[in-house]
């Protein structure tokens, strides 16, 4: 499906020279996030009101913005909630652990990131199976730093970009996950935001 490929390329392209996704966990960090050189931002907290303002501001500075759908208060966790996120809030994409929400996002022509918690081999096997059927635009594997080997395996089994999230605190971690095939990391670490800006 051609449209899908283009969208996948959007995420790959956004992260090509700027592998750090700035993750907004605290609204007070928004000002700092807007000044970073990242091409992609994840919003990981907030409610139906705060998220609308944050999305508008982040888009205004030319970044792609993804909302972690499962974590936003006041948006119904269903088709209509996804449509609201796309049409009214104007998010470019969504992040979710739920495959039905990935499918709903694709129907709304949003970019989709499926979040996979690599807890044990069963959860990884199940995750890979589900992702083969939902075909999100990218996969965010958490925790990103635990086992680069897992990222390598997912990268090999699925032709879908892999983002590492969680517990990545320094440049060595970043280099390690990029070396095993991840296309980027998502982090709320200001140290890494600043490191990317100085590159």
Backbone as JSON Lines, residues from 0, in Angstrom:
{"i":0,"aa":"X","n":[0.86,-1.18,0.0],"ca":[0.0,0.0,0.0],"c":[0.9,1.25,0.0]}
{"i":1,"aa":"X","n":[0.79,2.01,-1.05],"ca":[1.72,3.1,-1.29],"c":[1.68,4.16,-0.18]}
{"i":2,"aa":"X","n":[0.47,4.56,0.23],"ca":[0.32,5.61,1.24],"c":[1.09,5.26,2.5]}
{"i":3,"aa":"X","n":[0.99,3.99,2.88],"ca":[1.65,3.52,4.09],"c":[3.16,3.69,3.98]}
{"i":4,"aa":"X","n":[3.7,3.3,2.84],"ca":[5.15,3.4,2.64],"c":[5.6,4.86,2.81]}
{"i":5,"aa":"X","n":[4.85,5.77,2.22],"ca":[5.21,7.18,2.33],"c":[5.22,7.64,3.78]}
{"i":6,"aa":"X","n":[4.23,7.16,4.54],"ca":[4.15,7.57,5.93],"c":[5.32,6.99,6.71]}
{"i":7,"aa":"X","n":[5.67,5.73,6.41],"ca":[6.79,5.12,7.08],"c":[8.05,5.92,6.75]}
{"i":8,"aa":"X","n":[8.16,6.34,5.52],"ca":[9.31,7.13,5.12],"c":[9.34,8.46,5.89]}
{"i":9,"aa":"X","n":[8.15,9.02,6.18],"ca":[8.1,10.27,6.94],"c":[8.82,10.11,8.27]}
{"i":10,"aa":"X","n":[8.52,9.02,8.98],"ca":[9.14,8.81,10.3],"c":[10.62,8.54,10.13]}
{"i":11,"aa":"X","n":[10.97,7.69,9.17],"ca":[12.39,7.39,8.93],"c":[13.15,8.68,8.6]}
{"i":12,"aa":"X","n":[12.54,9.48,7.74],"ca":[13.18,10.71,7.28],"c":[13.33,11.7,8.44]}
{"i":13,"aa":"X","n":[12.27,11.8,9.25],"ca":[12.3,12.73,10.38],"c":[13.42,12.38,11.35]}
{"i":14,"aa":"X","n":[13.74,11.08,11.45],"ca":[14.72,10.65,12.45],"c":[16.1,10.43,11.86]}
{"i":15,"aa":"X","n":[16.22,10.57,10.55],"ca":[17.46,10.21,9.87],"c":[18.69,10.89,10.48]}
{"i":16,"aa":"X","n":[18.68,12.2,10.57],"ca":[19.83,12.91,11.14],"c":[19.57,13.42,12.54]}
{"i":17,"aa":"X","n":[18.34,13.23,13.0],"ca":[17.95,13.7,14.33],"c":[17.26,12.54,15.04]}
{"i":18,"aa":"X","n":[18.03,11.59,15.56],"ca":[17.41,10.36,16.07],"c":[16.67,10.52,17.4]}
{"i":19,"aa":"X","n":[16.76,11.7,18.01],"ca":[16.11,11.87,19.31],"c":[14.71,12.44,19.16]}
{"i":20,"aa":"X","n":[13.74,11.68,19.69],"ca":[12.36,12.15,19.78],"c":[12.2,12.79,21.15]}
{"i":21,"aa":"X","n":[11.78,14.04,21.18],"ca":[11.61,14.72,22.47],"c":[10.25,14.34,23.06]}
{"i":22,"aa":"X","n":[10.28,13.68,24.23],"ca":[9.04,13.24,24.87],"c":[8.65,14.21,25.97]}
{"i":23,"aa":"X","n":[7.44,14.73,25.86],"ca":[6.95,15.71,26.83],"c":[6.18,14.99,27.93]}
{"i":24,"aa":"X","n":[6.74,15.01,29.14],"ca":[6.1,14.35,30.27],"c":[5.51,15.41,31.19]}
{"i":25,"aa":"X","n":[6.13,16.58,31.21],"ca":[5.7,17.66,32.09],"c":[5.48,18.92,31.24]}
{"i":26,"aa":"X","n":[4.28,19.46,31.33],"ca":[3.92,20.65,30.54],"c":[4.91,21.81,30.69]}
{"i":27,"aa":"X","n":[5.57,21.88,31.85],"ca":[6.51,22.97,32.09],"c":[7.74,22.87,31.19]}
{"i":28,"aa":"X","n":[7.95,21.72,30.58],"ca":[9.11,21.56,29.7],"c":[8.8,21.92,28.25]}
{"i":29,"aa":"X","n":[7.55,22.33,27.99],"ca":[7.15,22.59,26.61],"c":[8.02,23.66,25.95]}
{"i":30,"aa":"X","n":[8.27,24.74,26.69],"ca":[9.1,25.82,26.13],"c":[10.45,25.31,25.68]}
{"i":31,"aa":"X","n":[11.05,24.49,26.51],"ca":[12.36,23.94,26.18],"c":[12.29,22.98,24.98]}
{"i":32,"aa":"X","n":[11.22,22.19,24.96],"ca":[11.04,21.25,23.85],"c":[10.92,22.0,22.52]}
{"i":33,"aa":"X","n":[10.2,23.13,22.54],"ca":[9.99,23.9,21.3],"c":[11.31,24.42,20.74]}
{"i":34,"aa":"X","n":[12.29,24.63,21.61],"ca":[13.57,25.18,21.16],"c":[14.54,24.11,20.68]}
{"i":35,"aa":"X","n":[14.21,22.84,20.89],"ca":[15.13,21.77,20.46],"c":[15.09,21.64,18.94]}
{"i":36,"aa":"X","n":[16.09,20.94,18.42],"ca":[16.15,20.75,16.96],"c":[15.5,19.44,16.53]}
{"i":37,"aa":"X","n":[14.84,18.75,17.47],"ca":[14.23,17.46,17.1],"c":[13.15,17.68,16.03]}
{"i":38,"aa":"X","n":[12.96,16.67,15.2],"ca":[11.91,16.75,14.18],"c":[10.61,16.11,14.65]}
{"i":39,"aa":"X","n":[10.68,15.39,15.76],"ca":[9.54,14.6,16.19],"c":[9.37,14.71,17.7]}
{"i":40,"aa":"X","n":[8.13,14.93,18.14],"ca":[7.84,15.02,19.58],"c":[6.71,14.06,19.94]}
{"i":41,"aa":"X","n":[6.84,13.45,21.11],"ca":[5.78,12.62,21.68],"c":[5.21,13.37,22.88]}
{"i":42,"aa":"X","n":[3.88,13.42,23.0],"ca":[3.25,13.97,24.2],"c":[2.76,12.79,25.03]}
{"i":43,"aa":"X","n":[3.32,12.66,26.25],"ca":[3.05,11.47,27.06],"c":[2.17,11.73,28.26]}
{"i":44,"aa":"X","n":[1.64,12.95,28.38],"ca":[0.76,13.2,29.52],"c":[-0.15,14.37,29.19]}
{"i":45,"aa":"X","n":[-1.1,14.61,30.06],"ca":[-1.98,15.75,29.87],"c":[-3.43,15.35,29.71]}
{"i":46,"aa":"X","n":[-4.24,16.31,29.31],"ca":[-5.66,16.06,29.14],"c":[-6.12,16.69,27.83]}
{"i":47,"aa":"X","n":[-7.38,16.53,27.57],"ca":[-7.96,16.96,26.31],"c":[-7.71,18.45,26.03]}
{"i":48,"aa":"X","n":[-7.56,19.27,27.09],"ca":[-7.31,20.7,26.91],"c":[-5.83,20.99,26.71]}
{"i":49,"aa":"X","n":[-5.0,20.47,27.61],"ca":[-3.57,20.79,27.54],"c":[-2.96,20.22,26.26]}
{"i":50,"aa":"X","n":[-3.46,19.07,25.83],"ca":[-2.87,18.42,24.66],"c":[-3.15,19.22,23.39]}
{"i":51,"aa":"X","n":[-4.32,19.84,23.34],"ca":[-4.66,20.64,22.16],"c":[-3.71,21.83,22.02]}
{"i":52,"aa":"X","n":[-3.44,22.5,23.15],"ca":[-2.52,23.64,23.13],"c":[-1.11,23.2,22.76]}
{"i":53,"aa":"X","n":[-0.67,22.1,23.38],"ca":[0.7,21.63,23.15],"c":[0.89,21.22,21.69]}
{"i":54,"aa":"X","n":[-0.09,20.5,21.14],"ca":[0.01,20.07,19.73],"c":[0.13,21.29,18.82]}
{"i":55,"aa":"X","n":[-0.7,22.29,19.05],"ca":[-0.67,23.49,18.2],"c":[0.7,24.16,18.25]}
{"i":56,"aa":"X","n":[1.26,24.29,19.46],"ca":[2.55,24.96,19.6],"c":[3.67,24.17,18.96]}
{"i":57,"aa":"X","n":[3.64,22.85,19.13],"ca":[4.71,22.0,18.59],"c":[4.64,21.98,17.06]}
{"i":58,"aa":"X","n":[3.43,21.91,16.53],"ca":[3.28,21.94,15.06],"c":[3.72,23.28,14.49]}
{"i":59,"aa":"X","n":[3.46,24.36,15.25],"ca":[3.8,25.7,14.77],"c":[5.3,25.86,14.56]}
{"i":60,"aa":"X","n":[6.12,25.1,15.3],"ca":[7.57,25.21,15.09],"c":[8.07,24.15,14.11]}
{"i":61,"aa":"X","n":[7.14,23.47,13.44],"ca":[7.52,22.59,12.34],"c":[7.91,21.16,12.71]}
{"i":62,"aa":"X","n":[7.54,20.75,13.91],"ca":[7.83,19.35,14.29],"c":[6.6,18.48,14.03]}
{"i":63,"aa":"X","n":[6.85,17.2,13.78],"ca":[5.75,16.23,13.76],"c":[5.41,15.92,15.22]}
{"i":64,"aa":"X","n":[4.11,15.84,15.52],"ca":[3.73,15.59,16.91],"c":[2.81,14.37,17.03]}
{"i":65,"aa":"X","n":[3.21,13.49,17.94],"ca":[2.46,12.27,18.22],"c":[1.94,12.33,19.65]}
{"i":66,"aa":"X","n":[0.71,11.89,19.84],"ca":[0.11,11.9,21.17],"c":[-0.01,10.46,21.66]}
{"i":67,"aa":"X","n":[0.45,10.22,22.89],"ca":[0.27,8.87,23.45],"c":[-1.19,8.74,23.87]}
{"i":68,"aa":"X","n":[-1.95,8.13,23.0],"ca":[-3.4,8.08,23.12],"c":[-3.88,7.49,24.44]}
{"i":69,"aa":"X","n":[-3.19,6.45,24.93],"ca":[-3.64,5.75,26.13],"c":[-3.51,6.62,27.39]}
{"i":70,"aa":"X","n":[-2.68,7.65,27.32],"ca":[-2.34,8.39,28.54],"c":[-3.02,9.76,28.67]}
{"i":71,"aa":"X","n":[-3.85,10.14,27.68],"ca":[-4.46,11.47,27.73],"c":[-5.86,11.4,28.35]}
{"i":72,"aa":"X","n":[-6.07,12.18,29.4],"ca":[-7.36,12.18,30.09],"c":[-8.42,12.91,29.26]}
{"i":73,"aa":"X","n":[-9.64,12.38,29.27],"ca":[-10.77,13.08,28.68],"c":[-11.03,12.77,27.22]}
{"i":74,"aa":"X","n":[-10.22,11.89,26.64],"ca":[-10.5,11.47,25.25],"c":[-10.95,10.02,25.3]}
{"i":75,"aa":"X","n":[-12.14,9.74,24.74],"ca":[-12.66,8.37,24.74],"c":[-11.68,7.43,24.05]}
{"i":76,"aa":"X","n":[-11.47,6.26,24.64],"ca":[-10.48,5.32,24.1],"c":[-11.12,4.46,23.0]}
{"i":77,"aa":"X","n":[-11.62,5.13,21.98],"ca":[-12.33,4.41,20.92],"c":[-12.14,5.15,19.59]}
{"i":78,"aa":"X","n":[-12.81,4.66,18.55],"ca":[-12.73,5.26,17.21],"c":[-12.91,6.77,17.22]}
{"i":79,"aa":"X","n":[-13.96,7.19,17.95],"ca":[-14.3,8.61,17.95],"c":[-13.21,9.42,18.64]}
{"i":80,"aa":"X","n":[-12.63,8.84,19.67],"ca":[-11.52,9.51,20.34],"c":[-10.35,9.71,19.39]}
{"i":81,"aa":"X","n":[-10.09,8.69,18.57],"ca":[-8.99,8.79,17.6],"c":[-9.32,9.85,16.55]}
{"i":82,"aa":"X","n":[-10.58,9.85,16.12],"ca":[-10.99,10.84,15.12],"c":[-10.88,12.25,15.69]}
{"i":83,"aa":"X","n":[-11.22,12.4,16.97],"ca":[-11.11,13.7,17.64],"c":[-9.64,14.15,17.66]}
{"i":84,"aa":"X","n":[-8.76,13.2,17.98],"ca":[-7.33,13.49,18.04],"c":[-6.82,13.95,16.67]}
{"i":85,"aa":"X","n":[-7.31,13.32,15.63],"ca":[-6.88,13.67,14.27],"c":[-7.49,15.0,13.82]}
{"i":86,"aa":"X","n":[-8.81,15.12,13.94],"ca":[-9.51,16.26,13.33],"c":[-9.51,17.52,14.18]}
{"i":87,"aa":"X","n":[-9.75,17.36,15.48],"ca":[-9.91,18.53,16.34],"c":[-8.59,18.96,16.98]}
{"i":88,"aa":"X","n":[-7.81,17.97,17.4],"ca":[-6.55,18.31,18.06],"c":[-5.43,18.47,17.03]}
{"i":89,"aa":"X","n":[-5.57,17.79,15.91],"ca":[-4.61,17.99,14.82],"c":[-3.28,17.28,14.98]}
{"i":90,"aa":"X","n":[-3.25,16.22,15.81],"ca":[-2.0,15.47,15.96],"c":[-1.64,14.78,14.65]}
{"i":91,"aa":"X","n":[-0.33,14.7,14.37],"ca":[0.11,13.99,13.16],"c":[0.02,12.48,13.34]}
{"i":92,"aa":"X","n":[0.21,12.07,14.6],"ca":[0.22,10.63,14.84],"c":[-0.16,10.29,16.26]}
{"i":93,"aa":"X","n":[-0.25,8.99,16.52],"ca":[-0.55,8.55,17.86],"c":[0.38,7.41,18.25]}
{"i":94,"aa":"X","n":[0.56,7.28,19.56],"ca":[1.31,6.18,20.14],"c":[0.32,5.41,21.01]}
{"i":95,"aa":"X","n":[0.33,4.08,20.94],"ca":[-0.59,3.29,21.75],"c":[-0.05,1.88,21.9]}
{"i":96,"aa":"X","n":[-0.47,1.22,22.98],"ca":[-0.12,-0.2,23.13],"c":[-1.2,-1.06,22.47]}
{"i":97,"aa":"X","n":[-2.3,-0.43,22.04],"ca":[-3.47,-1.21,21.62],"c":[-3.62,-1.3,20.11]}
{"i":98,"aa":"X","n":[-3.72,-2.54,19.63],"ca":[-3.76,-2.74,18.18],"c":[-5.02,-2.17,17.54]}
{"i":99,"aa":"X","n":[-6.16,-2.2,18.26],"ca":[-7.39,-1.63,17.66],"c":[-7.26,-0.13,17.46]}
{"i":100,"aa":"X","n":[-6.48,0.54,18.34],"ca":[-6.28,1.98,18.21],"c":[-5.32,2.28,17.05]}
{"i":101,"aa":"X","n":[-4.33,1.4,16.84],"ca":[-3.45,1.54,15.67],"c":[-4.3,1.51,14.4]}
{"i":102,"aa":"X","n":[-5.21,0.54,14.32],"ca":[-6.04,0.39,13.12],"c":[-6.95,1.61,12.94]}
{"i":103,"aa":"X","n":[-7.51,2.1,14.05],"ca":[-8.37,3.3,13.99],"c":[-7.55,4.5,13.51]}
{"i":104,"aa":"X","n":[-6.31,4.61,14.0],"ca":[-5.44,5.71,13.58],"c":[-5.15,5.65,12.09]}
{"i":105,"aa":"X","n":[-4.91,4.45,11.59],"ca":[-4.63,4.31,10.16],"c":[-5.84,4.71,9.32]}
{"i":106,"aa":"X","n":[-7.02,4.38,9.83],"ca":[-8.23,4.79,9.11],"c":[-8.37,6.3,9.05]}
{"i":107,"aa":"X","n":[-7.84,6.99,10.06],"ca":[-7.88,8.46,10.08],"c":[-6.67,9.06,9.35]}
{"i":108,"aa":"X","n":[-5.87,8.21,8.69],"ca":[-4.68,8.66,7.95],"c":[-3.63,9.29,8.88]}
{"i":109,"aa":"X","n":[-3.62,8.81,10.13],"ca":[-2.6,9.29,11.06],"c":[-1.37,8.39,10.97]}
{"i":110,"aa":"X","n":[-0.24,8.91,11.4],"ca":[0.94,8.07,11.58],"c":[0.76,7.31,12.89]}
{"i":111,"aa":"X","n":[1.19,6.05,12.92],"ca":[0.92,5.23,14.1],"c":[2.19,4.59,14.64]}
{"i":112,"aa":"X","n":[2.34,4.64,15.95],"ca":[3.47,3.99,16.62],"c":[2.9,3.02,17.64]}
{"i":113,"aa":"X","n":[3.21,1.74,17.48],"ca":[2.75,0.75,18.45],"c":[3.82,0.57,19.52]}
{"i":114,"aa":"X","n":[3.41,0.75,20.76],"ca":[4.33,0.64,21.89],"c":[4.35,-0.81,22.37]}
{"i":115,"aa":"X","n":[5.54,-1.38,22.46],"ca":[5.68,-2.78,22.86],"c":[6.54,-2.87,24.11]}
{"i":116,"aa":"X","n":[5.97,-3.42,25.18],"ca":[6.76,-3.63,26.4],"c":[7.43,-5.0,26.31]}
{"i":117,"aa":"X","n":[8.75,-5.0,26.25],"ca":[9.5,-6.24,26.12],"c":[9.74,-6.82,27.51]}
{"i":118,"aa":"X","n":[8.71,-7.44,28.08],"ca":[8.79,-7.93,29.45],"c":[9.43,-9.31,29.5]}
{"i":119,"aa":"X","n":[9.07,-10.15,28.56],"ca":[9.61,-11.51,28.51],"c":[9.42,-12.02,27.09]}
{"i":120,"aa":"X","n":[9.88,-13.25,26.83],"ca":[9.83,-13.71,25.43],"c":[8.39,-13.87,24.94]}
{"i":121,"aa":"X","n":[7.47,-14.2,25.84],"ca":[6.07,-14.35,25.42],"c":[5.51,-13.02,24.94]}
{"i":122,"aa":"X","n":[5.77,-11.96,25.7],"ca":[5.23,-10.65,25.29],"c":[5.88,-10.18,23.98]}
{"i":123,"aa":"X","n":[7.15,-10.54,23.77],"ca":[7.81,-10.15,22.53],"c":[7.22,-10.94,21.35]}
{"i":124,"aa":"X","n":[7.06,-12.25,21.53],"ca":[6.47,-13.08,20.47],"c":[5.07,-12.59,20.12]}
{"i":125,"aa":"X","n":[4.25,-12.34,21.15],"ca":[2.89,-11.84,20.91],"c":[2.92,-10.5,20.22]}
{"i":126,"aa":"X","n":[3.81,-9.62,20.69],"ca":[3.93,-8.3,20.09],"c":[4.26,-8.39,18.61]}
{"i":127,"aa":"X","n":[5.22,-9.22,18.27],"ca":[5.62,-9.36,16.87],"c":[4.45,-9.88,16.04]}
{"i":128,"aa":"X","n":[3.7,-10.83,16.6],"ca":[2.56,-11.4,15.87],"c":[1.49,-10.33,15.61]}
{"i":129,"aa":"X","n":[1.17,-9.57,16.64],"ca":[0.14,-8.52,16.51],"c":[0.59,-7.46,15.51]}
{"i":130,"aa":"X","n":[1.86,-7.06,15.62],"ca":[2.37,-5.98,14.78],"c":[2.42,-6.4,13.32]}
{"i":131,"aa":"X","n":[2.65,-7.69,13.07],"ca":[2.6,-8.17,11.68],"c":[1.22,-7.93,11.08]}
{"i":132,"aa":"X","n":[0.18,-8.03,11.91],"ca":[-1.17,-7.83,11.37],"c":[-1.58,-6.37,11.34]}
{"i":133,"aa":"X","n":[-1.14,-5.57,12.33],"ca":[-1.58,-4.17,12.34],"c":[-0.72,-3.27,11.44]}
{"i":134,"aa":"X","n":[0.55,-3.64,11.25],"ca":[1.46,-2.85,10.4],"c":[1.49,-1.36,10.76]}
{"i":135,"aa":"X","n":[1.88,-1.02,11.99],"ca":[2.01,0.39,12.34],"c":[3.17,1.01,11.57]}
{"i":136,"aa":"X","n":[3.3,2.32,11.62],"ca":[4.39,3.0,10.91],"c":[5.72,2.84,11.63]}
{"i":137,"aa":"X","n":[5.66,2.64,12.95],"ca":[6.88,2.38,13.72],"c":[6.48,1.64,14.99]}
{"i":138,"aa":"X","n":[7.49,1.04,15.62],"ca":[7.29,0.33,16.88],"c":[8.17,1.02,17.9]}
{"i":139,"aa":"X","n":[7.62,1.31,19.07],"ca":[8.45,1.82,20.15],"c":[8.62,0.69,21.16]}
{"i":140,"aa":"X","n":[9.86,0.25,21.35],"ca":[10.14,-0.86,22.26],"c":[10.59,-0.3,23.6]}
{"i":141,"aa":"X","n":[9.94,-0.74,24.67],"ca":[10.32,-0.33,26.02],"c":[10.64,-1.55,26.88]}
{"i":142,"aa":"X","n":[11.55,-1.49,27.83],"ca":[12.51,-0.39,27.94],"c":[13.56,-0.52,26.86]}
{"i":143,"aa":"X","n":[13.95,0.6,26.3],"ca":[14.8,0.58,25.11],"c":[16.2,0.11,25.37]}
{"i":144,"aa":"X","n":[16.66,0.25,26.62],"ca":[18.06,0.0,26.85],"c":[18.36,-1.4,27.32]}
{"i":145,"aa":"X","n":[17.35,-2.1,27.8],"ca":[17.62,-3.38,28.44],"c":[18.41,-4.32,27.53]}
{"i":146,"aa":"X","n":[17.84,-4.67,26.39],"ca":[18.49,-5.67,25.56],"c":[18.49,-5.25,24.1]}
{"i":147,"aa":"X","n":[19.58,-4.62,23.66],"ca":[19.66,-4.28,22.24],"c":[19.4,-5.5,21.34]}
{"i":148,"aa":"X","n":[19.71,-6.67,21.85],"ca":[19.47,-7.91,21.09],"c":[18.0,-8.03,20.68]}
{"i":149,"aa":"X","n":[17.1,-7.63,21.58],"ca":[15.66,-7.72,21.28],"c":[15.31,-6.77,20.14]}
{"i":150,"aa":"X","n":[15.88,-5.56,20.2],"ca":[15.64,-4.6,19.13],"c":[16.13,-5.17,17.82]}
{"i":151,"aa":"X","n":[17.29,-5.81,17.87],"ca":[17.86,-6.41,16.67],"c":[16.91,-7.46,16.1]}
{"i":152,"aa":"X","n":[16.35,-8.29,16.99],"ca":[15.45,-9.35,16.53],"c":[14.17,-8.77,15.91]}
{"i":153,"aa":"X","n":[13.59,-7.78,16.58],"ca":[12.36,-7.17,16.07],"c":[12.64,-6.5,14.73]}
{"i":154,"aa":"X","n":[13.78,-5.81,14.68],"ca":[14.2,-5.14,13.45],"c":[14.34,-6.16,12.31]}
{"i":155,"aa":"X","n":[14.85,-7.35,12.63],"ca":[15.04,-8.38,11.61],"c":[13.73,-8.99,11.16]}
{"i":156,"aa":"X","n":[12.83,-9.23,12.12],"ca":[11.58,-9.95,11.81],"c":[10.52,-9.07,11.16]}
{"i":157,"aa":"X","n":[10.59,-7.77,11.4],"ca":[9.54,-6.88,10.9],"c":[10.18,-5.77,10.1]}
{"i":158,"aa":"X","n":[9.63,-5.5,8.95],"ca":[10.18,-4.41,8.14],"c":[9.51,-3.1,8.52]}
{"i":159,"aa":"X","n":[9.6,-2.78,9.81],"ca":[8.94,-1.6,10.36],"c":[9.97,-0.89,11.24]}
{"i":160,"aa":"X","n":[10.09,0.43,11.13],"ca":[11.09,1.15,11.93],"c":[10.9,0.92,13.43]}
{"i":161,"aa":"X","n":[12.0,0.79,14.14],"ca":[11.96,0.57,15.59],"c":[12.53,1.79,16.32]}
{"i":162,"aa":"X","n":[11.76,2.27,17.3],"ca":[12.18,3.37,18.16],"c":[12.4,2.78,19.55]}
{"i":163,"aa":"X","n":[13.48,3.14,20.21],"ca":[13.74,2.65,21.56],"c":[13.29,3.69,22.57]}
{"i":164,"aa":"X","n":[12.52,3.28,23.55],"ca":[12.04,4.22,24.57],"c":[12.35,3.72,25.96]}
{"i":165,"aa":"X","n":[12.66,4.61,26.86],"ca":[12.81,4.22,28.25],"c":[14.22,3.85,28.66]}
{"i":166,"aa":"X","n":[14.67,4.43,29.76],"ca":[15.95,4.08,30.38],"c":[17.17,4.41,29.51]}
{"i":167,"aa":"X","n":[16.99,5.27,28.54],"ca":[18.15,5.67,27.74],"c":[18.61,7.01,28.29]}
{"i":168,"aa":"X","n":[19.79,7.02,28.91],"ca":[20.16,8.22,29.65],"c":[21.35,8.94,29.08]}
{"i":169,"aa":"X","n":[22.17,8.25,28.29],"ca":[23.32,8.97,27.77],"c":[23.63,8.59,26.33]}
{"i":170,"aa":"X","n":[24.63,9.24,25.79],"ca":[24.96,9.09,24.38],"c":[25.41,7.66,24.06]}
{"i":171,"aa":"X","n":[26.06,7.0,25.04],"ca":[26.48,5.61,24.8],"c":[25.28,4.71,24.58]}
{"i":172,"aa":"X","n":[24.23,4.91,25.41],"ca":[22.99,4.13,25.25],"c":[22.4,4.39,23.87]}
{"i":173,"aa":"X","n":[22.36,5.66,23.5],"ca":[21.82,6.05,22.2],"c":[22.57,5.35,21.08]}
{"i":174,"aa":"X","n":[23.89,5.41,21.13],"ca":[24.7,4.79,20.07],"c":[24.49,3.28,20.04]}
{"i":175,"aa":"X","n":[24.36,2.66,21.23],"ca":[24.15,1.21,21.29],"c":[22.85,0.8,20.62]}
{"i":176,"aa":"X","n":[21.77,1.53,20.89],"ca":[20.49,1.11,20.28],"c":[20.44,1.44,18.79]}
{"i":177,"aa":"X","n":[21.07,2.53,18.38],"ca":[21.11,2.84,16.95],"c":[21.93,1.77,16.21]}
{"i":178,"aa":"X","n":[22.99,1.29,16.88],"ca":[23.86,0.29,16.26],"c":[23.13,-1.03,16.02]}
{"i":179,"aa":"X","n":[22.1,-1.32,16.83],"ca":[21.42,-2.61,16.61],"c":[20.17,-2.45,15.77]}
{"i":180,"aa":"X","n":[20.04,-1.3,15.11],"ca":[18.98,-1.2,14.09],"c":[17.83,-0.28,14.43]}
{"i":181,"aa":"X","n":[17.8,0.3,15.64],"ca":[16.73,1.26,15.94],"c":[16.96,2.52,15.11]}
{"i":182,"aa":"X","n":[15.86,3.2,14.71],"ca":[16.04,4.43,13.92],"c":[16.02,5.66,14.8]}
{"i":183,"aa":"X","n":[15.65,5.48,16.07],"ca":[15.63,6.63,16.96],"c":[15.31,6.22,18.37]}
{"i":184,"aa":"X","n":[15.35,7.19,19.28],"ca":[14.95,6.94,20.65],"c":[13.95,8.0,21.06]}
{"i":185,"aa":"X","n":[13.09,7.66,22.01],"ca":[12.2,8.67,22.58],"c":[12.67,8.9,24.01]}
{"i":186,"aa":"X","n":[12.86,10.15,24.38],"ca":[13.39,10.43,25.71],"c":[12.9,11.77,26.25]}
{"i":187,"aa":"X","n":[12.73,11.82,27.57],"ca":[12.4,13.11,28.19],"c":[13.66,13.69,28.84]}
{"i":188,"aa":"X","n":[14.82,13.07,28.59],"ca":[16.08,13.55,29.17],"c":[16.56,14.82,28.48]}
{"i":189,"aa":"X","n":[16.59,15.91,29.24],"ca":[16.99,17.19,28.64],"c":[18.45,17.16,28.22]}
{"i":190,"aa":"X","n":[19.23,16.31,28.93],"ca":[20.64,16.18,28.58],"c":[20.77,15.68,27.12]}
{"i":191,"aa":"X","n":[19.93,14.71,26.77],"ca":[19.99,14.19,25.4],"c":[19.38,15.16,24.4]}
{"i":192,"aa":"X","n":[18.35,15.89,24.82],"ca":[17.8,16.93,23.92],"c":[18.92,17.9,23.55]}
{"i":193,"aa":"X","n":[19.64,18.33,24.58],"ca":[20.68,19.34,24.36],"c":[21.85,18.77,23.57]}
{"i":194,"aa":"X","n":[22.16,17.5,23.82],"ca":[23.26,16.87,23.07],"c":[22.93,16.89,21.58]}
{"i":195,"aa":"X","n":[21.68,16.54,21.25],"ca":[21.31,16.52,19.84],"c":[21.41,17.91,19.23]}
{"i":196,"aa":"X","n":[21.0,18.91,19.98],"ca":[21.04,20.28,19.47],"c":[22.46,20.75,19.19]}
{"i":197,"aa":"X","n":[23.41,20.2,19.95],"ca":[24.79,20.67,19.78],"c":[25.51,19.91,18.67]}
{"i":198,"aa":"X","n":[24.86,18.86,18.16],"ca":[25.51,18.06,17.11],"c":[25.72,18.87,15.84]}
